Amino acid sequence: MILRDLRIDPARLTSRVERLGKIGALEGGGVCRLALTPSEKLGRAHLVAEMTALGLDVAIDPIGNIFGTRKGRSEGPAVMLGSHIDTVATGGLYDGALGVLAGLEVIATLNDGNIETDLPVVVAAFTNEEGARFAPDMLGSLVFVGGLPLAEALDIISIDGKRLGDELQAIGYAGTDQGPEEVAAYFELHIEQGPVLEDEAIAVGTVLGVQGISWTELTIRGRSAHAGTTPIRLRRDAGLAAARIAAGVGAFVRAMGEDQVGTVGAITLTPNLVNVVAEKAVMTIDLRNPDESLLQAAEAKLAALIEQVAGEETVTIERRTLARFQPVDFAPTLIEQVDGTAKALCLSTRRLFSGAGHDAQMLARIAPAAMIFVPSVNGISHNITEYTAPADLANGANVLLQVTLKQALPTNGEDA
Amino acid sequence: MILRDLRIDPARLTSRVERLGKIGALEGGGVCRLALTPSEKLGRAHLVAEMTALGLDVAIDPIGNIFGTRKGRSEGPAVMLGSHIDTVATGGLYDGALGVLAGLEVIATLNDGNIETDLPVVVAAFTNEEGARFAPDMLGSLVFVGGLPLAEALDIISIDGKRLGDELQAIGYAGTDQGPEEVAAYFELHIEQGPVLEDEAIAVGTVLGVQGISWTELTIRGRSAHAGTTPIRLRRDAGLAAARIAAGVGAFVRAMGEDQVGTVGAITLTPNLVNVVAEKAVMTIDLRNPDESLLQAAEAKLAALIEQVAGEETVTIERRTLARFQPVDFAPTLIEQVDGTAKALCLSTRRLFSGAGHDAQMLARIAPAAMIFVPSVNGISHNITEYTAPADLANGANVLLQVTLKQALPTNGEDA
């Protein structure tokens, strides 16, 4: 019974979010904690201090992932609660931070109740989930599950020209520890970052999986020329080619319907001057779909578009895949536990796919994994106006607490 | 007779071009002397030294235009030979520099021949003709002819955020002198920067005028959002709007035929990240046509395109005119003198319009003005591979020398 009555402290959780949110805070709201920058280093130091204060054993692995472990009665596999604390350049207070801080709140609640679990409970913060500074995104969790060799990851160059391994050293988070050897279950509480839950006035989202993601970078090379004297027929305009591809992506994505999304978020022209035909353009294309075959269809449309534009504008186009992840389905047993727990707590819930990539999709490669969503006001994220109400944060954290107990303390978990 | 036999020194002219070309030289060829930068300051110092060595009285006016005067028998109006020495970021050795250096070569030739002219001959180098760092282009000559108030010009902010007046002070070229009070005639020798003369194997182009130019800057504001979770229908994507406008300009310009050119040379997205829908885009559109009514038609198409895209992408678009010049016709009498002189020198010639903007179109507001073109290899300019053969440079400079004499020494000019 005690476990069903057990609840996290809403005010304390909100305070955790606000305190981390002050680190890297932007004028006018929001935060900038791009991976492995000085401001993210401060965020990491804050997190480690909080973990230590809660009595957790802190471990830093070689890619900079931070693990805080609360011992269980047995040495068994760990129940892991995690996410990330890096943000995009103009990010909010909740994306990533909530999953880590709610994990700390669960630990604090277990400590207050003097509850000893059978299995160890680990709070994890993974490196460079956003991919805003180093591609690919979800890099720390990808390395943790063995999906990317450490040496390869350390050699990745950031958008500002720095080597990941050097930046890790510079901020002092090139660790020598190892993360948990075995994971019994992984739970990640996250804001939806989309409009669905708010639109339908639903408290908690039970996440079925994550849509597939395909990131492509194009380097288009034409010829620089005078904007006034070079007849159109003699031009090799890299800027026009980039614009036609970006507009074309917008068109075929719209035509594919609601489940398909596509974004050209970055276009950089050289020399980028008003009266000079661009000789070079570098651009990115982000394509996502929950259905692998439809995602491949979108990729095929992009390939055809690139070939057509390269031919018509007589430019050369070099392609590089920055990231490619197939859609991921979460563990049915954990999905049922999240759904059942929400109902047991009298919270409205619905099942949905995640539109964004999350560390949970990497952990799903080595352990049963699931996610819990809470509403995002106006569905806005990756934006300084990102917001989720305190009551919604608490609802999600209480579901996280109960499913954690179901996994880490299965005996009493049953009647919880 | 002597005057008809008078010729410039081809080797000396080529050497002048090569020596100035070493200032701001780029690896792999070409030069970068963006207006009022340290490298352009060095170019100005070199020019002033050359003028002084040739016995010219050097004057710097308040916008930084440089005038080197060779006195005539009378105090009459000046015959001016000019152009500019600033370049685009990846420019060549000839655009602008040729007109100024050929002017010096004309002076040197007059000095060698101990030829005293009736009217003073002035070599002029105008500030910021390219407009690559400060908009509008042809700024120094525009201020000189009274087309833009000095105070307004000094307050213009560069693409790198600097105030023009402060940059002039910083390089020491905020002069206190005045340029010539009256201009009898203005001649500008320039590379064609287009492919026509080379394609038709013609030595010298007689320029009829300059096509009209319309520069517009757009600031597009949408809403930053997560690239994975925000359904297309809920987006306000500034990047997509910019791409659609750039692609649309490319399409309607092609449809308008050979005389119409249009360029989107600069697009800057914010935050310019792979997984964030751009909240802001700043872009430029450069439209040119030798026919004012057709140029206005192109501007109307652009306006309609902007309105359509703003509505369909639910973004706001703010317009700013960076520059607007109507087509300019040069002085018929000078056009005839250039054409007749080329023929008298046994040089093949043809009449054509200039596709680029030049200081001559500003001078045409206050004096009879004309231009002489020489071929550009592959029609390439605003590019490090810009090249014109020494023999072509000499042909153009000899025409410049003879028309200068026709204006500055009309008596003997007749039989020259």
mmCIF file with all atom_site columns, C-alpha atoms in Angstrom, chain B residues 4-147:
data_model
loop_
_atom_site.group_PDB
_atom_site.id
_atom_site.type_symbol
_atom_site.label_atom_id
_atom_site.label_alt_id
_atom_site.label_comp_id
_atom_site.label_asym_id
_atom_site.label_entity_id
_atom_site.label_seq_id
_atom_site.pdbx_PDB_ins_code
_atom_site.Cartn_x
_atom_site.Cartn_y
_atom_site.Cartn_z
_atom_site.occupancy
_atom_site.B_iso_or_equiv
_atom_site.pdbx_formal_charge
_atom_site.auth_seq_id
_atom_site.auth_comp_id
_atom_site.auth_asym_id
_atom_site.auth_atom_id
_atom_site.pdbx_PDB_model_num
ATOM 1   C CA . ARG B 1 4   ? 48.073 59.631 -83.216 1.00 0.00 ? 4   ARG B CA 1
ATOM 2   C CA . ASP B 1 5   ? 51.447 57.948 -82.767 1.00 0.00 ? 5   ASP B CA 1
ATOM 3   C CA . LEU B 1 6   ? 51.298 58.308 -79.019 1.00 0.00 ? 6   LEU B CA 1
ATOM 4   C CA . ARG B 1 7   ? 50.859 54.955 -77.239 1.00 0.00 ? 7   ARG B CA 1
ATOM 5   C CA . ILE B 1 8   ? 50.858 53.707 -73.660 1.00 0.00 ? 8   ILE B CA 1
ATOM 6   C CA . ASP B 1 9   ? 53.549 51.228 -72.497 1.00 0.00 ? 9   ASP B CA 1
ATOM 7   C CA . PRO B 1 10  ? 51.901 47.767 -72.410 1.00 0.00 ? 10  PRO B CA 1
ATOM 8   C CA . ALA B 1 11  ? 54.526 46.197 -70.126 1.00 0.00 ? 11  ALA B CA 1
ATOM 9   C CA . ARG B 1 12  ? 54.339 49.115 -67.697 1.00 0.00 ? 12  ARG B CA 1
ATOM 10  C CA . LEU B 1 13  ? 50.536 48.900 -67.587 1.00 0.00 ? 13  LEU B CA 1
ATOM 11  C CA . THR B 1 14  ? 50.616 45.153 -66.918 1.00 0.00 ? 14  THR B CA 1
ATOM 12  C CA . SER B 1 15  ? 53.162 45.732 -64.171 1.00 0.00 ? 15  SER B CA 1
ATOM 13  C CA . ARG B 1 16  ? 50.860 48.322 -62.568 1.00 0.00 ? 16  ARG B CA 1
ATOM 14  C CA . VAL B 1 17  ? 48.044 45.725 -62.494 1.00 0.00 ? 17  VAL B CA 1
ATOM 15  C CA . GLU B 1 18  ? 50.317 43.028 -61.085 1.00 0.00 ? 18  GLU B CA 1
ATOM 16  C CA . ARG B 1 19  ? 51.759 45.253 -58.351 1.00 0.00 ? 19  ARG B CA 1
ATOM 17  C CA . LEU B 1 20  ? 48.347 46.369 -57.058 1.00 0.00 ? 20  LEU B CA 1
ATOM 18  C CA . GLY B 1 21  ? 47.191 42.754 -57.404 1.00 0.00 ? 21  GLY B CA 1
ATOM 19  C CA . LYS B 1 22  ? 49.751 41.683 -54.799 1.00 0.00 ? 22  LYS B CA 1
ATOM 20  C CA . ILE B 1 23  ? 47.884 43.763 -52.201 1.00 0.00 ? 23  ILE B CA 1
ATOM 21  C CA . GLY B 1 24  ? 45.169 41.638 -50.589 1.00 0.00 ? 24  GLY B CA 1
ATOM 22  C CA . ALA B 1 25  ? 46.248 38.682 -52.750 1.00 0.00 ? 25  ALA B CA 1
ATOM 23  C CA . LEU B 1 26  ? 44.489 35.380 -51.971 1.00 0.00 ? 26  LEU B CA 1
ATOM 24  C CA . GLU B 1 27  ? 46.110 31.961 -51.862 1.00 0.00 ? 27  GLU B CA 1
ATOM 25  C CA . GLY B 1 28  ? 45.517 30.373 -55.237 1.00 0.00 ? 28  GLY B CA 1
ATOM 26  C CA . GLY B 1 29  ? 45.063 33.713 -56.997 1.00 0.00 ? 29  GLY B CA 1
ATOM 27  C CA . GLY B 1 30  ? 42.682 36.647 -56.936 1.00 0.00 ? 30  GLY B CA 1
ATOM 28  C CA . VAL B 1 31  ? 42.413 39.365 -54.312 1.00 0.00 ? 31  VAL B CA 1
ATOM 29  C CA . CYS B 1 32  ? 40.280 40.400 -51.338 1.00 0.00 ? 32  CYS B CA 1
ATOM 30  C CA . ARG B 1 33  ? 40.200 44.157 -50.834 1.00 0.00 ? 33  ARG B CA 1
ATOM 31  C CA . LEU B 1 34  ? 36.760 44.692 -49.350 1.00 0.00 ? 34  LEU B CA 1
ATOM 32  C CA . ALA B 1 35  ? 36.049 48.418 -48.949 1.00 0.00 ? 35  ALA B CA 1
ATOM 33  C CA . LEU B 1 36  ? 37.736 50.170 -45.995 1.00 0.00 ? 36  LEU B CA 1
ATOM 34  C CA . THR B 1 37  ? 39.461 47.044 -44.689 1.00 0.00 ? 37  THR B CA 1
ATOM 35  C CA . PRO B 1 38  ? 43.184 46.922 -43.793 1.00 0.00 ? 38  PRO B CA 1
ATOM 36  C CA . SER B 1 39  ? 44.035 45.328 -47.145 1.00 0.00 ? 39  SER B CA 1
ATOM 37  C CA . GLU B 1 40  ? 42.155 48.028 -49.078 1.00 0.00 ? 40  GLU B CA 1
ATOM 38  C CA . LYS B 1 41  ? 43.965 50.654 -46.957 1.00 0.00 ? 41  LYS B CA 1
ATOM 39  C CA . LEU B 1 42  ? 47.255 49.230 -48.268 1.00 0.00 ? 42  LEU B CA 1
ATOM 40  C CA . GLY B 1 43  ? 45.883 49.449 -51.816 1.00 0.00 ? 43  GLY B CA 1
ATOM 41  C CA . ARG B 1 44  ? 44.974 53.107 -51.251 1.00 0.00 ? 44  ARG B CA 1
ATOM 42  C CA . ALA B 1 45  ? 48.456 53.884 -49.880 1.00 0.00 ? 45  ALA B CA 1
ATOM 43  C CA . HIS B 1 46  ? 50.022 52.241 -52.950 1.00 0.00 ? 46  HIS B CA 1
ATOM 44  C CA . LEU B 1 47  ? 47.790 54.287 -55.285 1.00 0.00 ? 47  LEU B CA 1
ATOM 45  C CA . VAL B 1 48  ? 48.534 57.585 -53.530 1.00 0.00 ? 48  VAL B CA 1
ATOM 46  C CA . ALA B 1 49  ? 52.279 56.844 -53.731 1.00 0.00 ? 49  ALA B CA 1
ATOM 47  C CA . GLU B 1 50  ? 52.026 56.114 -57.479 1.00 0.00 ? 50  GLU B CA 1
ATOM 48  C CA . MET B 1 51  ? 50.052 59.325 -58.061 1.00 0.00 ? 51  MET B CA 1
ATOM 49  C CA . THR B 1 52  ? 52.597 61.349 -56.143 1.00 0.00 ? 52  THR B CA 1
ATOM 50  C CA . ALA B 1 53  ? 55.472 59.756 -58.090 1.00 0.00 ? 53  ALA B CA 1
ATOM 51  C CA . LEU B 1 54  ? 53.741 60.839 -61.324 1.00 0.00 ? 54  LEU B CA 1
ATOM 52  C CA . GLY B 1 55  ? 53.562 64.435 -60.051 1.00 0.00 ? 55  GLY B CA 1
ATOM 53  C CA . LEU B 1 56  ? 49.802 64.467 -59.479 1.00 0.00 ? 56  LEU B CA 1
ATOM 54  C CA . ASP B 1 57  ? 48.198 66.645 -56.779 1.00 0.00 ? 57  ASP B CA 1
ATOM 55  C CA . VAL B 1 58  ? 46.403 64.122 -54.537 1.00 0.00 ? 58  VAL B CA 1
ATOM 56  C CA . ALA B 1 59  ? 43.111 65.034 -52.878 1.00 0.00 ? 59  ALA B CA 1
ATOM 57  C CA . ILE B 1 60  ? 40.979 62.848 -50.547 1.00 0.00 ? 60  ILE B CA 1
ATOM 58  C CA . ASP B 1 61  ? 37.359 63.877 -50.117 1.00 0.00 ? 61  ASP B CA 1
ATOM 59  C CA . PRO B 1 62  ? 35.168 63.215 -47.016 1.00 0.00 ? 62  PRO B CA 1
ATOM 60  C CA . ILE B 1 63  ? 33.825 59.880 -48.349 1.00 0.00 ? 63  ILE B CA 1
ATOM 61  C CA . GLY B 1 64  ? 37.360 58.663 -49.083 1.00 0.00 ? 64  GLY B CA 1
ATOM 62  C CA . ASN B 1 65  ? 37.360 59.137 -52.857 1.00 0.00 ? 65  ASN B CA 1
ATOM 63  C CA . ILE B 1 66  ? 40.939 59.648 -54.109 1.00 0.00 ? 66  ILE B CA 1
ATOM 64  C CA . PHE B 1 67  ? 41.655 62.220 -56.886 1.00 0.00 ? 67  PHE B CA 1
ATOM 65  C CA . GLY B 1 68  ? 45.057 62.723 -58.541 1.00 0.00 ? 68  GLY B CA 1
ATOM 66  C CA . THR B 1 69  ? 45.169 65.881 -60.687 1.00 0.00 ? 69  THR B CA 1
ATOM 67  C CA . ARG B 1 70  ? 47.558 66.721 -63.548 1.00 0.00 ? 70  ARG B CA 1
ATOM 68  C CA . LYS B 1 71  ? 47.248 70.474 -64.175 1.00 0.00 ? 71  LYS B CA 1
ATOM 69  C CA . GLY B 1 72  ? 46.275 71.837 -67.586 1.00 0.00 ? 72  GLY B CA 1
ATOM 70  C CA . ARG B 1 73  ? 47.079 75.165 -69.180 1.00 0.00 ? 73  ARG B CA 1
ATOM 71  C CA . SER B 1 74  ? 43.684 76.469 -68.072 1.00 0.00 ? 74  SER B CA 1
ATOM 72  C CA . GLU B 1 75  ? 41.795 76.196 -64.797 1.00 0.00 ? 75  GLU B CA 1
ATOM 73  C CA . GLY B 1 76  ? 38.874 74.738 -66.773 1.00 0.00 ? 76  GLY B CA 1
ATOM 74  C CA . PRO B 1 77  ? 36.738 71.704 -65.949 1.00 0.00 ? 77  PRO B CA 1
ATOM 75  C CA . ALA B 1 78  ? 38.589 68.420 -65.512 1.00 0.00 ? 78  ALA B CA 1
ATOM 76  C CA . VAL B 1 79  ? 38.731 65.416 -67.823 1.00 0.00 ? 79  VAL B CA 1
ATOM 77  C CA . MET B 1 80  ? 38.319 62.538 -65.369 1.00 0.00 ? 80  MET B CA 1
ATOM 78  C CA . LEU B 1 81  ? 39.532 58.938 -65.792 1.00 0.00 ? 81  LEU B CA 1
ATOM 79  C CA . GLY B 1 82  ? 38.339 56.723 -62.982 1.00 0.00 ? 82  GLY B CA 1
ATOM 80  C CA . SER B 1 83  ? 36.990 53.569 -61.418 1.00 0.00 ? 83  SER B CA 1
ATOM 81  C CA . HIS B 1 84  ? 37.637 51.849 -58.047 1.00 0.00 ? 84  HIS B CA 1
ATOM 82  C CA . ILE B 1 85  ? 40.172 49.635 -56.237 1.00 0.00 ? 85  ILE B CA 1
ATOM 83  C CA . ASP B 1 86  ? 37.879 47.846 -53.767 1.00 0.00 ? 86  ASP B CA 1
ATOM 84  C CA . THR B 1 87  ? 36.910 44.247 -54.626 1.00 0.00 ? 87  THR B CA 1
ATOM 85  C CA . VAL B 1 88  ? 34.429 41.546 -53.589 1.00 0.00 ? 88  VAL B CA 1
ATOM 86  C CA . ALA B 1 89  ? 35.601 38.938 -51.058 1.00 0.00 ? 89  ALA B CA 1
ATOM 87  C CA . THR B 1 90  ? 36.932 36.621 -53.780 1.00 0.00 ? 90  THR B CA 1
ATOM 88  C CA . GLY B 1 91  ? 37.659 39.075 -56.566 1.00 0.00 ? 91  GLY B CA 1
ATOM 89  C CA . GLY B 1 92  ? 40.100 39.384 -59.442 1.00 0.00 ? 92  GLY B CA 1
ATOM 90  C CA . LEU B 1 93  ? 42.931 41.779 -60.383 1.00 0.00 ? 93  LEU B CA 1
ATOM 91  C CA . TYR B 1 94  ? 41.105 43.760 -63.086 1.00 0.00 ? 94  TYR B CA 1
ATOM 92  C CA . ASP B 1 95  ? 37.600 44.727 -61.939 1.00 0.00 ? 95  ASP B CA 1
ATOM 93  C CA . GLY B 1 96  ? 37.947 48.425 -61.073 1.00 0.00 ? 96  GLY B CA 1
ATOM 94  C CA . ALA B 1 97  ? 41.719 48.422 -60.727 1.00 0.00 ? 97  ALA B CA 1
ATOM 95  C CA . LEU B 1 98  ? 42.171 48.548 -64.514 1.00 0.00 ? 98  LEU B CA 1
ATOM 96  C CA . GLY B 1 99  ? 40.269 51.832 -64.895 1.00 0.00 ? 99  GLY B CA 1
ATOM 97  C CA . VAL B 1 100 ? 42.345 53.550 -62.207 1.00 0.00 ? 100 VAL B CA 1
ATOM 98  C CA . LEU B 1 101 ? 45.718 52.090 -63.247 1.00 0.00 ? 101 LEU B CA 1
ATOM 99  C CA . ALA B 1 102 ? 45.114 52.757 -66.972 1.00 0.00 ? 102 ALA B CA 1
ATOM 100 C CA . GLY B 1 103 ? 44.436 56.349 -65.893 1.00 0.00 ? 103 GLY B CA 1
ATOM 101 C CA . LEU B 1 104 ? 47.884 56.436 -64.252 1.00 0.00 ? 104 LEU B CA 1
ATOM 102 C CA . GLU B 1 105 ? 49.382 54.914 -67.411 1.00 0.00 ? 105 GLU B CA 1
ATOM 103 C CA . VAL B 1 106 ? 47.750 57.674 -69.493 1.00 0.00 ? 106 VAL B CA 1
ATOM 104 C CA . ILE B 1 107 ? 49.288 60.266 -67.153 1.00 0.00 ? 107 ILE B CA 1
ATOM 105 C CA . ALA B 1 108 ? 52.717 58.589 -67.399 1.00 0.00 ? 108 ALA B CA 1
ATOM 106 C CA . THR B 1 109 ? 52.445 58.599 -71.198 1.00 0.00 ? 109 THR B CA 1
ATOM 107 C CA . LEU B 1 110 ? 51.558 62.307 -71.235 1.00 0.00 ? 110 LEU B CA 1
ATOM 108 C CA . ASN B 1 111 ? 54.486 62.988 -68.899 1.00 0.00 ? 111 ASN B CA 1
ATOM 109 C CA . ASP B 1 112 ? 56.912 61.030 -71.096 1.00 0.00 ? 112 ASP B CA 1
ATOM 110 C CA . GLY B 1 113 ? 55.707 62.975 -74.149 1.00 0.00 ? 113 GLY B CA 1
ATOM 111 C CA . ASN B 1 114 ? 55.952 66.300 -72.267 1.00 0.00 ? 114 ASN B CA 1
ATOM 112 C CA . ILE B 1 115 ? 52.404 66.897 -73.442 1.00 0.00 ? 115 ILE B CA 1
ATOM 113 C CA . GLU B 1 116 ? 50.672 69.831 -71.803 1.00 0.00 ? 116 GLU B CA 1
ATOM 114 C CA . THR B 1 117 ? 46.872 69.669 -72.020 1.00 0.00 ? 117 THR B CA 1
ATOM 115 C CA . ASP B 1 118 ? 44.436 72.564 -72.043 1.00 0.00 ? 118 ASP B CA 1
ATOM 116 C CA . LEU B 1 119 ? 42.223 71.032 -69.362 1.00 0.00 ? 119 LEU B CA 1
ATOM 117 C CA . PRO B 1 120 ? 43.360 69.304 -66.164 1.00 0.00 ? 120 PRO B CA 1
ATOM 118 C CA . VAL B 1 121 ? 43.315 65.497 -66.283 1.00 0.00 ? 121 VAL B CA 1
ATOM 119 C CA . VAL B 1 122 ? 42.184 63.771 -63.068 1.00 0.00 ? 122 VAL B CA 1
ATOM 120 C CA . VAL B 1 123 ? 42.564 60.099 -62.150 1.00 0.00 ? 123 VAL B CA 1
ATOM 121 C CA . ALA B 1 124 ? 39.859 59.084 -59.662 1.00 0.00 ? 124 ALA B CA 1
ATOM 122 C CA . ALA B 1 125 ? 39.381 56.028 -57.387 1.00 0.00 ? 125 ALA B CA 1
ATOM 123 C CA . PHE B 1 126 ? 35.912 55.946 -55.849 1.00 0.00 ? 126 PHE B CA 1
ATOM 124 C CA . THR B 1 127 ? 35.051 54.394 -52.457 1.00 0.00 ? 127 THR B CA 1
ATOM 125 C CA . ASN B 1 128 ? 33.051 51.158 -52.081 1.00 0.00 ? 128 ASN B CA 1
ATOM 126 C CA . GLU B 1 129 ? 31.985 50.585 -55.683 1.00 0.00 ? 129 GLU B CA 1
ATOM 127 C CA . GLU B 1 130 ? 31.342 46.883 -55.124 1.00 0.00 ? 130 GLU B CA 1
ATOM 128 C CA . GLY B 1 131 ? 28.812 47.205 -52.335 1.00 0.00 ? 131 GLY B CA 1
ATOM 129 C CA . ALA B 1 132 ? 30.047 43.864 -51.046 1.00 0.00 ? 132 ALA B CA 1
ATOM 130 C CA . ARG B 1 133 ? 30.685 45.252 -47.563 1.00 0.00 ? 133 ARG B CA 1
ATOM 131 C CA . PHE B 1 134 ? 28.521 48.407 -47.512 1.00 0.00 ? 134 PHE B CA 1
ATOM 132 C CA . ALA B 1 135 ? 25.246 48.831 -49.421 1.00 0.00 ? 135 ALA B CA 1
ATOM 133 C CA . PRO B 1 136 ? 24.547 50.509 -51.791 1.00 0.00 ? 136 PRO B CA 1
ATOM 134 C CA . ASP B 1 137 ? 27.317 49.846 -54.291 1.00 0.00 ? 137 ASP B CA 1
ATOM 135 C CA . MET B 1 138 ? 28.890 52.758 -56.261 1.00 0.00 ? 138 MET B CA 1
ATOM 136 C CA . LEU B 1 139 ? 28.599 54.657 -52.991 1.00 0.00 ? 139 LEU B CA 1
ATOM 137 C CA . GLY B 1 140 ? 31.642 56.936 -53.314 1.00 0.00 ? 140 GLY B CA 1
ATOM 138 C CA . SER B 1 141 ? 30.705 58.164 -56.781 1.00 0.00 ? 141 SER B CA 1
ATOM 139 C CA . LEU B 1 142 ? 27.047 58.504 -55.719 1.00 0.00 ? 142 LEU B CA 1
ATOM 140 C CA . VAL B 1 143 ? 28.091 60.815 -52.878 1.00 0.00 ? 143 VAL B CA 1
ATOM 141 C CA . PHE B 1 144 ? 30.510 62.703 -55.173 1.00 0.00 ? 144 PHE B CA 1
ATOM 142 C CA . VAL B 1 145 ? 27.703 63.579 -57.628 1.00 0.00 ? 145 VAL B CA 1
ATOM 143 C CA . GLY B 1 146 ? 25.383 64.610 -54.783 1.00 0.00 ? 146 GLY B CA 1
ATOM 144 C CA . GLY B 1 147 ? 23.064 61.605 -55.060 1.00 0.00 ? 147 GLY B CA 1
#
